[in-house]
Amino acid sequence: MSARPWRRSPEDFAADIEQAIGWMVRHMGDASERSVWSRAQPGEVGSKIPKTPPSEPEPLKDVLRDMQKIIEPGLVRWDAPGWMAWFPSNSHPDAMLGDLLASVAAQQGMLWTSSPACTELETRMLEWLRTAMGLPVCFAEGGLGGGVIQDTASSAVLACMIAARDRATQSRATREGGSACGGLVAYASEQSHSSVLKATGICGIGRDNLRLVPTDDEFRMDADSLSEMMKRDMAAGRQPCFCVATVGTTGCGAIDPVAAIAEVCRSHGAWLHVDAAWAGTAALSSRHRNTIVAGASEADSWTFNPHKWMGASFDCSCLWLADSRPLIDAMSIEPEYLRNAATDGGDVIDYRDWHIQLGRRFRAMKLWVLLRRTGVSALANMVDFHVSLAKTIEQHLGAHPKLELAAPRSLSLLCIRHVDGDAATQQLLDAVNADDRFAVTHCTLDGRLVMRVAIGALSTELADVETFSEYLLAAM
Ligand SMILES: Cc1ncc(COP(=O)(O)O)c(C=O)c1O
């Protein structure tokens, strides 16, 4: 037994990796052979894990054995070719490798001084993505704004809402607390993500002060209604503070008219945040870029999740700001123990001031490895391929008189319902999810149940969507 049993030598680590690779390779290879949904019952996984941890070391082979026996039955195969639920959350092998390298590099990037590499690689990765996606120069590295990696789009919207709240109250909200938020109002469409409502509660604006703006017949925010709501609020002595435009809503992928919304926000002094959590990846493709980034140059902040469609492994959410000062002002706090010459010199970015937490992971590493090894054009081709697969399903199902699209196809997302009503749609959902090969989820549109079919798993092939379409038609 080693005198320092808590340590692991590089040689031991290499041997462990070799053993673990066996599990990894098998797992990556069997995505199409396992049930996509876990069939575990509540408590089943937990019941097989001891209630107290081991006091003495256990061999890795025992851990890997339990990985297979205990953990695997509780895994949901987001990587399966039949994964069409929610949105994709892809772990590309290049991103996995980047994550592993980042873990071994063991950086904590709260300050430039705590890791110059973590900080500067992140700044440059955001610039790579900005240029690859055609995002405007107002978000560029070295300007008034710039980019940062947040853990999730939920954190990104919260951070921006806090910045907007402080901009609107000349920082009184941060100094004095909730009472300073009195009269502030936020806006987002009826189809916006629940993280917006959550953020209004956390940041002190208050959930009651989020206005849900009506949408048009394709579920896009109606900019005229937004304008009327803001005018009404101002007439009542309230202050429009923050608005979220969604590019690719969670339900049906609707794309809000960002430019028109920006005009309304500008004339009322409200911060405009664009949430492109899922659809942002499509800007890598020249076919979709203009649709996705339209109006972005008028936004205060713009976010998308490379951990969804792009394959960057959870978690990784990119946020750009046209002017980072309100965010930094709201988040900046400098205890003595973090003071250092680089920060005092003012020439470096300290990302701890760009989000809520202090410590931060080296997430830029997985973007670096993914973008270098896979390349932007392959990722753009992937987007185009997935959109073509969704079109194939649309064509197959479009021929059936009892099926209809509840909203126009958006990129690779389809919203399908049975014309006979919710009970019939539910039967279809149940039939699809009962089959081990497929996973779909639902939403409601216009108060009616809808089956969402979200193509985008890295492994999905034409044969998979053909099989899915045949299966669905047979279940009718
Ligand atoms: C449009 C939109 N915004 C925000 C989110 C929340 O993303 P996150 O899990 O990164 O907070 C989602 C999740 O699917 C989404 O679809």
Coordinates of C-alpha atoms and ligand atoms in Angstrom, one line a residue:
M1 CA 0.0 0.0 0.0
S2 CA 1.3 3.4 -1.0
A3 CA 2.3 5.8 1.8
R4 CA 0.1 8.5 0.1
P5 CA -2.9 6.5 -1.1
W6 CA -4.8 9.6 -2.1
R7 CA -2.3 10.2 -5.0
R8 CA -2.3 8.5 -8.4
S9 CA 0.9 8.5 -10.4
P10 CA 0.7 9.4 -14.1
E11 CA 1.6 5.8 -14.9
D12 CA -1.3 4.5 -12.8
F13 CA -3.6 7.0 -14.5
A14 CA -2.5 5.8 -17.9
A15 CA -3.3 2.2 -16.9
D16 CA -6.7 3.3 -15.5
I17 CA -7.5 5.1 -18.7
E18 CA -6.7 2.0 -20.7
Q19 CA -9.1 0.0 -18.6
A20 CA -11.8 2.7 -18.8
I21 CA -11.5 2.9 -22.5
G22 CA -12.9 -0.6 -22.8
W23 CA -16.2 0.6 -21.3
M24 CA -16.1 3.9 -23.3
V25 CA -15.7 2.2 -26.6
R26 CA -18.3 -0.4 -25.9
H27 CA -20.8 2.3 -24.7
M28 CA -20.2 4.5 -27.7
G29 CA -20.7 1.6 -30.0
D30 CA -24.0 0.2 -28.6
A31 CA -26.2 3.3 -28.8
S32 CA -28.4 1.7 -31.4
E33 CA -28.8 -1.6 -29.6
R34 CA -30.1 -0.3 -26.2
S35 CA -33.4 1.2 -25.3
V36 CA -33.2 5.0 -25.9
W37 CA -35.3 5.8 -22.8
S38 CA -34.1 4.2 -19.6
R39 CA -36.6 1.6 -18.4
A40 CA -35.4 1.9 -14.8
Q41 CA -38.1 2.4 -12.1
P42 CA -37.8 5.3 -9.7
G43 CA -35.3 4.3 -6.9
E44 CA -34.0 1.3 -8.9
V45 CA -30.5 2.8 -9.5
G46 CA -30.2 4.3 -6.1
S47 CA -31.2 1.1 -4.3
K48 CA -28.1 -0.6 -5.8
I49 CA -25.7 2.0 -4.5
P50 CA -24.5 1.6 -0.9
K51 CA -25.7 4.4 1.5
T52 CA -22.2 5.0 2.7
P53 CA -18.9 5.4 0.8
P54 CA -16.1 2.9 0.9
S55 CA -13.4 3.6 3.4
E56 CA -10.8 1.6 1.6
P57 CA -9.8 1.8 -2.1
E58 CA -11.6 -0.4 -4.6
P59 CA -10.2 -1.7 -7.9
L60 CA -11.2 0.2 -11.0
K61 CA -12.5 -3.1 -12.5
D62 CA -15.2 -3.2 -9.8
V63 CA -16.2 0.4 -10.5
L64 CA -16.4 -0.4 -14.2
R65 CA -18.4 -3.6 -13.5
D66 CA -20.9 -1.5 -11.5
M67 CA -21.0 1.1 -14.2
Q68 CA -22.3 -1.7 -16.5
K69 CA -24.6 -3.3 -14.0
I70 CA -26.0 -0.4 -12.0
I71 CA -25.5 2.8 -14.0
E72 CA -26.1 1.7 -17.5
P73 CA -29.7 0.6 -17.0
G74 CA -30.3 4.2 -15.7
L75 CA -28.7 5.9 -18.7
V76 CA -30.9 7.6 -21.3
R77 CA -29.3 7.3 -24.7
W78 CA -29.2 10.9 -25.9
D79 CA -26.6 9.6 -28.4
A80 CA -28.9 7.1 -30.0
P81 CA -29.9 7.4 -33.7
G82 CA -33.5 7.4 -32.6
W83 CA -33.1 10.3 -30.2
M84 CA -35.6 12.9 -31.2
A85 CA -36.7 14.1 -27.8
W86 CA -36.4 17.7 -26.4
F87 CA -33.3 19.0 -28.3
P88 CA -30.1 17.1 -29.0
S89 CA -27.4 17.3 -26.4
N90 CA -24.5 16.0 -28.3
S91 CA -21.1 14.8 -26.9
H92 CA -18.8 14.7 -29.9
P93 CA -15.7 12.6 -29.2
D94 CA -13.5 15.6 -29.9
A95 CA -15.3 17.5 -27.2
M96 CA -15.0 14.5 -24.8
L97 CA -11.3 14.5 -25.5
G98 CA -11.1 18.3 -24.9
D99 CA -13.0 17.8 -21.6
L100 CA -10.5 15.2 -20.5
L101 CA -7.5 17.3 -21.5
A102 CA -9.1 20.2 -19.6
S103 CA -9.6 18.0 -16.5
V104 CA -5.9 16.9 -16.6
A105 CA -4.8 20.5 -17.2
A106 CA -6.7 21.2 -14.0
Q107 CA -7.2 25.0 -14.5
Q108 CA -9.5 27.3 -12.5
G109 CA -10.1 30.3 -14.7
M110 CA -11.7 32.8 -12.3
L111 CA -9.0 35.4 -13.0
W112 CA -6.6 35.9 -15.9
T113 CA -3.9 35.4 -13.2
S114 CA -5.4 32.1 -12.1
S115 CA -5.1 30.8 -15.7
P116 CA -4.0 33.0 -18.6
A117 CA -4.5 30.0 -21.0
C118 CA -8.1 29.3 -19.8
T119 CA -8.9 33.0 -20.2
E120 CA -7.3 33.8 -23.5
L121 CA -8.3 30.6 -25.2
E122 CA -11.9 31.3 -24.2
T123 CA -11.8 34.8 -25.6
R124 CA -10.4 33.5 -28.8
M125 CA -12.9 30.6 -29.1
L126 CA -15.8 33.0 -28.7
E127 CA -14.2 35.1 -31.5
W128 CA -13.8 31.9 -33.7
L129 CA -17.5 31.1 -33.2
R130 CA -18.6 34.7 -33.7
T131 CA -16.9 34.9 -37.1
A132 CA -17.9 31.4 -38.1
M133 CA -21.5 32.2 -37.3
G134 CA -21.6 35.6 -38.9
L135 CA -22.4 37.4 -35.6
P136 CA -21.8 41.2 -35.8
V137 CA -18.6 43.0 -34.9
C138 CA -20.3 44.7 -31.9
F139 CA -19.7 41.3 -30.1
A140 CA -16.0 41.1 -31.2
E141 CA -13.0 40.4 -29.0
G142 CA -11.2 43.6 -28.0
G143 CA -14.3 45.9 -28.4
L144 CA -16.6 47.3 -25.8
G145 CA -18.3 43.9 -25.4
G146 CA -17.1 40.4 -26.2
G147 CA -17.9 36.8 -25.4
V148 CA -17.9 34.5 -22.4
I149 CA -18.8 30.9 -21.8
Q150 CA -21.6 30.4 -19.3
D151 CA -22.7 27.0 -18.0
T152 CA -26.2 27.2 -19.5
A153 CA -28.5 29.5 -21.3
S154 CA -30.5 29.8 -18.1
S155 CA -27.5 31.3 -16.4
A156 CA -26.8 33.5 -19.4
V157 CA -30.3 35.1 -19.3
L158 CA -30.1 35.6 -15.6
A159 CA -26.7 37.3 -15.8
C160 CA -28.0 39.6 -18.6
M161 CA -31.2 40.4 -16.7
I162 CA -29.1 41.4 -13.7
A163 CA -27.0 43.6 -15.9
A164 CA -30.1 45.2 -17.5
R165 CA -31.7 45.7 -14.1
D166 CA -28.6 47.5 -12.9
R167 CA -28.4 49.6 -16.1
A168 CA -32.0 50.6 -15.6
T169 CA -31.5 51.5 -11.9
Q170 CA -28.0 53.0 -12.1
S171 CA -26.8 50.0 -10.0
R172 CA -29.3 50.8 -7.2
A173 CA -30.7 47.2 -7.5
T174 CA -27.3 45.7 -6.6
R175 CA -26.6 48.2 -3.8
E176 CA -30.0 48.6 -2.2
G177 CA -31.7 45.3 -3.0
G178 CA -35.1 44.3 -4.3
S179 CA -37.0 47.6 -3.5
A180 CA -34.9 49.3 -6.2
C181 CA -36.5 47.0 -8.8
G182 CA -39.9 48.4 -8.2
G183 CA -41.5 49.3 -11.5
L184 CA -39.1 47.3 -13.7
V185 CA -40.8 45.1 -16.3
A186 CA -39.5 42.3 -18.5
Y187 CA -41.0 40.9 -21.7
A188 CA -40.7 37.7 -23.6
S189 CA -43.1 35.9 -26.0
E190 CA -45.7 33.3 -24.8
Q191 CA -43.4 30.7 -26.4
S192 CA -40.2 31.8 -24.5
H193 CA -38.2 29.4 -22.4
S194 CA -39.1 28.9 -18.8
S195 CA -35.7 30.1 -17.8
V196 CA -36.8 33.7 -18.5
L197 CA -39.6 33.5 -15.9
K198 CA -37.2 31.9 -13.5
A199 CA -34.7 34.7 -13.9
T200 CA -37.2 37.4 -13.3
G201 CA -38.0 35.8 -9.9
I202 CA -34.3 35.4 -9.0
C203 CA -33.1 38.9 -10.1
G204 CA -35.8 40.8 -8.2
I205 CA -37.9 42.0 -11.1
G206 CA -40.4 39.5 -10.0
R207 CA -42.3 36.8 -11.9
D208 CA -45.5 39.0 -11.9
N209 CA -43.6 41.6 -13.8
L210 CA -42.8 39.4 -16.8
R211 CA -45.2 40.2 -19.7
L212 CA -45.8 37.4 -22.0
V213 CA -46.2 38.9 -25.4
P214 CA -48.7 37.3 -27.8
T215 CA -47.4 35.5 -30.9
D216 CA -48.6 35.4 -34.5
D217 CA -50.0 32.3 -36.2
E218 CA -46.5 30.8 -36.6
F219 CA -45.7 31.4 -32.8
R220 CA -43.3 34.3 -33.4
M221 CA -43.5 37.3 -31.0
D222 CA -45.7 40.0 -32.3
A223 CA -43.6 43.2 -32.2
D224 CA -46.6 45.5 -32.4
S225 CA -48.1 43.9 -29.2
L226 CA -44.7 44.3 -27.5
S227 CA -44.7 48.0 -28.4
E228 CA -48.2 48.5 -27.1
M229 CA -47.3 46.6 -23.8
M230 CA -44.2 48.8 -23.3
K231 CA -46.2 52.0 -24.0
R232 CA -48.9 50.9 -21.5
D233 CA -46.3 50.1 -18.9
M234 CA -44.6 53.5 -19.4
A235 CA -47.9 55.3 -19.2
A236 CA -48.5 53.5 -15.8
G237 CA -45.1 54.8 -14.5
R238 CA -43.3 51.5 -15.1
Q239 CA -40.0 51.0 -16.8
P240 CA -39.4 48.5 -19.6
C241 CA -36.1 46.9 -18.6
F242 CA -35.5 43.7 -20.4
C243 CA -36.8 41.7 -23.4
V244 CA -36.0 38.3 -24.7
A245 CA -36.3 37.5 -28.3
T246 CA -36.1 33.8 -29.0
V247 CA -34.4 32.4 -32.1
G248 CA -35.8 28.9 -32.2
T249 CA -38.4 28.5 -29.4
T250 CA -38.3 25.4 -27.3
G251 CA -41.8 24.3 -28.4
C252 CA -41.8 24.6 -32.1
G253 CA -38.5 26.4 -33.1
A254 CA -40.3 29.7 -33.9
I255 CA -37.9 32.6 -34.8
D256 CA -38.9 35.9 -33.3
P257 CA -38.5 39.0 -35.6
V258 CA -35.4 40.2 -33.8
A259 CA -34.9 43.4 -35.8
A260 CA -38.4 44.6 -35.3
I261 CA -38.2 43.8 -31.6
A262 CA -34.9 45.6 -31.3
E263 CA -36.5 48.8 -32.6
V264 CA -39.2 48.6 -30.0
C265 CA -36.7 47.9 -27.2
R266 CA -34.4 50.7 -28.3
S267 CA -37.2 53.3 -28.3
H268 CA -38.2 52.3 -24.8
G269 CA -34.6 51.9 -23.4
A270 CA -35.0 48.1 -22.7
W271 CA -32.1 45.6 -23.0
L272 CA -32.6 43.1 -25.8
H273 CA -31.3 39.6 -25.1
V274 CA -31.5 37.0 -27.9
D275 CA -31.9 33.4 -26.8
A276 CA -30.8 31.1 -29.7
A277 CA -30.0 28.2 -27.3
W278 CA -30.8 25.5 -29.8
A279 CA -31.0 27.1 -33.2
G280 CA -27.8 29.1 -32.9
T281 CA -25.7 26.2 -34.2
A282 CA -27.5 26.5 -37.5
A283 CA -25.7 29.8 -38.1
L284 CA -22.6 27.7 -38.9
S285 CA -24.4 26.8 -42.1
S286 CA -24.5 29.5 -44.8
R287 CA -28.0 28.3 -45.8
H288 CA -29.4 29.3 -42.4
R289 CA -26.9 32.0 -41.1
N290 CA -28.9 35.0 -42.2
T291 CA -32.1 33.8 -40.6
I292 CA -30.4 33.0 -37.3
V293 CA -28.3 36.1 -36.9
A294 CA -30.9 38.6 -38.4
G295 CA -31.1 41.6 -36.1
A296 CA -28.2 40.5 -33.9
S297 CA -26.3 43.7 -34.4
E298 CA -29.1 45.5 -32.6
A299 CA -29.1 43.2 -29.6
D300 CA -27.4 43.9 -26.2
S301 CA -26.7 40.2 -25.7
W302 CA -26.9 37.0 -27.7
T303 CA -26.6 33.4 -26.6
F304 CA -26.5 29.9 -27.9
N305 CA -25.6 26.5 -26.5
P306 CA -22.8 24.6 -28.3
H307 CA -23.7 21.8 -25.9
K308 CA -26.9 21.2 -27.7
W309 CA -26.7 20.6 -31.4
M310 CA -23.1 21.5 -32.0
G311 CA -21.7 18.6 -30.0
A312 CA -19.7 20.5 -27.3
S313 CA -20.8 18.2 -24.5
F314 CA -22.8 19.5 -21.6
D315 CA -22.3 22.2 -20.4
C316 CA -21.3 25.1 -22.6
S317 CA -23.3 28.1 -23.4
C318 CA -21.8 31.0 -25.3
L319 CA -22.8 34.5 -24.5
W320 CA -21.9 37.7 -26.4
L321 CA -22.4 41.2 -25.2
A322 CA -22.3 44.4 -27.2
D323 CA -21.1 46.3 -24.1
S324 CA -19.9 44.2 -21.2
R325 CA -19.6 47.0 -18.7
P326 CA -23.1 46.7 -17.2
L327 CA -22.5 43.0 -16.6
I328 CA -19.1 43.6 -15.1
D329 CA -20.3 46.4 -12.9
A330 CA -23.1 44.2 -11.6
M331 CA -20.9 41.1 -11.0
S332 CA -17.6 42.7 -10.0
I333 CA -16.5 42.3 -6.4
E334 CA -12.9 42.3 -5.3
P335 CA -12.0 40.7 -2.0
E336 CA -8.4 41.4 -1.0
Y337 CA -7.4 37.7 -1.4
L338 CA -8.1 38.0 -5.2
R339 CA -6.2 41.2 -5.8
N340 CA -3.3 40.9 -8.2
A341 CA -1.1 43.0 -10.5
A342 CA -2.7 41.9 -13.8
T343 CA -6.2 42.9 -12.6
D344 CA -4.9 46.1 -11.2
G345 CA -3.2 46.8 -14.5
G346 CA -6.6 46.7 -16.2
D347 CA -5.4 45.0 -19.4
V348 CA -6.8 41.5 -18.8
I349 CA -10.2 39.9 -18.7
D350 CA -11.2 38.4 -15.4
Y351 CA -14.1 36.2 -16.3
R352 CA -15.3 35.9 -12.7
D353 CA -16.9 39.3 -13.4
W354 CA -18.9 38.0 -16.3
H355 CA -21.2 35.6 -14.4
I356 CA -22.5 34.6 -11.1
Q357 CA -20.0 32.0 -9.8
L358 CA -16.4 32.7 -9.0
G359 CA -14.6 29.5 -10.0
R360 CA -14.9 28.3 -13.5
R361 CA -14.0 25.3 -15.7
F362 CA -11.8 25.2 -18.7
R363 CA -14.7 24.8 -21.1
A364 CA -12.9 26.5 -24.0
M365 CA -10.6 23.5 -24.4
K366 CA -13.4 21.3 -25.7
L367 CA -14.4 24.0 -28.2
W368 CA -10.8 24.2 -29.3
V369 CA -10.4 20.5 -29.9
L370 CA -13.8 20.2 -31.5
L371 CA -13.4 23.1 -33.8
R372 CA -9.9 22.2 -34.8
R373 CA -10.4 18.5 -35.3
T374 CA -13.8 18.5 -36.8
G375 CA -13.7 21.9 -38.5
V376 CA -16.5 24.4 -39.1
S377 CA -17.5 23.1 -42.5
A378 CA -18.2 19.6 -41.2
L379 CA -20.4 21.1 -38.5
A380 CA -22.2 23.2 -41.1
N381 CA -22.7 20.0 -43.2
M382 CA -24.1 18.3 -40.1
V383 CA -26.7 21.1 -39.7
D384 CA -27.7 20.8 -43.3
F385 CA -27.9 17.0 -43.1
H386 CA -30.1 17.1 -40.0
V387 CA -32.4 19.6 -41.7
S388 CA -32.7 17.3 -44.7
L389 CA -33.6 14.4 -42.5
A390 CA -36.4 16.4 -40.9
K391 CA -37.6 17.3 -44.4
T392 CA -37.7 13.6 -45.2
I393 CA -40.0 12.9 -42.2
E394 CA -42.1 15.9 -43.2
Q395 CA -42.6 14.4 -46.6
H396 CA -43.4 10.9 -45.4
L397 CA -45.9 12.0 -42.8
G398 CA -47.4 14.8 -44.9
A399 CA -49.0 12.3 -47.1
H400 CA -51.2 10.9 -44.3
P401 CA -54.6 12.6 -44.0
K402 CA -54.8 12.2 -40.3
L403 CA -51.5 13.8 -39.5
E404 CA -50.8 17.5 -39.6
L405 CA -48.0 19.9 -38.7
A406 CA -49.0 22.1 -35.7
A407 CA -46.4 24.7 -36.8
P408 CA -44.1 25.1 -39.8
R409 CA -41.0 22.9 -39.7
S410 CA -38.2 24.9 -38.1
L411 CA -34.7 23.7 -39.2
S412 CA -34.7 20.1 -38.0
L413 CA -37.6 20.3 -35.6
L414 CA -41.1 19.1 -36.5
C415 CA -44.3 19.5 -34.4
I416 CA -46.8 16.9 -35.4
R417 CA -50.4 16.1 -34.2
H418 CA -53.2 13.8 -35.0
V419 CA -56.2 15.6 -36.5
D420 CA -58.6 13.7 -34.2
G421 CA -57.3 15.5 -31.2
D422 CA -55.1 15.2 -28.1
A423 CA -56.1 11.6 -27.1
A424 CA -55.1 10.4 -30.5
T425 CA -51.8 12.4 -30.4
Q426 CA -51.1 11.0 -27.0
Q427 CA -51.6 7.4 -28.3
L428 CA -49.0 8.2 -31.0
L429 CA -46.6 9.6 -28.4
D430 CA -47.0 6.5 -26.3
A431 CA -46.6 4.2 -29.2
V432 CA -43.3 5.8 -30.3
N433 CA -41.9 6.0 -26.8
A434 CA -42.8 2.3 -26.1
D435 CA -40.5 1.3 -28.9
D436 CA -36.9 1.0 -27.6
R437 CA -35.5 2.6 -30.8
F438 CA -37.1 6.0 -30.5
A439 CA -37.6 8.9 -28.0
V440 CA -39.8 11.9 -28.6
T441 CA -41.3 14.5 -26.3
H442 CA -44.3 16.8 -26.4
C443 CA -45.5 20.3 -26.0
T444 CA -48.7 22.2 -26.4
L445 CA -49.4 24.7 -29.1
D446 CA -52.6 26.7 -29.2
G447 CA -53.7 24.6 -26.2
R448 CA -53.4 21.4 -28.2
L449 CA -51.0 18.5 -27.6
V450 CA -48.2 18.1 -30.1
M451 CA -45.5 15.5 -30.7
R452 CA -42.1 17.2 -31.1
V453 CA -39.6 15.4 -33.4
A454 CA -36.2 17.0 -32.9
I455 CA -33.6 15.6 -35.3
G456 CA -30.0 16.3 -34.4
A457 CA -28.3 13.4 -32.6
L458 CA -24.8 12.9 -34.2
S459 CA -25.6 9.3 -35.0
T460 CA -29.0 9.7 -36.8
E461 CA -29.0 8.5 -40.4
L462 CA -31.5 8.6 -43.3
A463 CA -32.4 4.9 -42.6
D464 CA -33.3 5.9 -39.0
V465 CA -35.7 8.6 -40.0
E466 CA -37.2 6.3 -42.7
T467 CA -37.8 3.6 -40.1
F468 CA -39.3 6.1 -37.7
S469 CA -41.7 7.4 -40.4
E470 CA -42.7 3.9 -41.3
Y471 CA -43.3 3.0 -37.7
L472 CA -45.3 6.1 -37.0
L473 CA -47.5 5.6 -40.0
A474 CA -48.1 2.0 -39.0
A475 CA -49.1 3.1 -35.6
M476 CA -51.9 5.3 -37.0
Ligands
LIG1 C1 -34.8 28.3 -26.3 C2 -34.2 27.8 -25.1 N1 -33.7 28.6 -24.2 C3 -33.1 28.2 -23.1 C4 -33.0 26.9 -22.8 C5 -32.4 26.4 -21.5 O1 -31.1 25.9 -21.8 P1 -30.1 25.5 -20.6 O2 -30.4 24.1 -20.2 O3 -28.8 25.7 -21.2 O4 -30.4 26.5 -19.4 C6 -33.5 25.9 -23.7 C7 -33.5 24.5 -23.4 O5 -33.8 23.6 -24.2 C8 -34.2 26.4 -24.9 O6 -34.7 25.5 -25.7

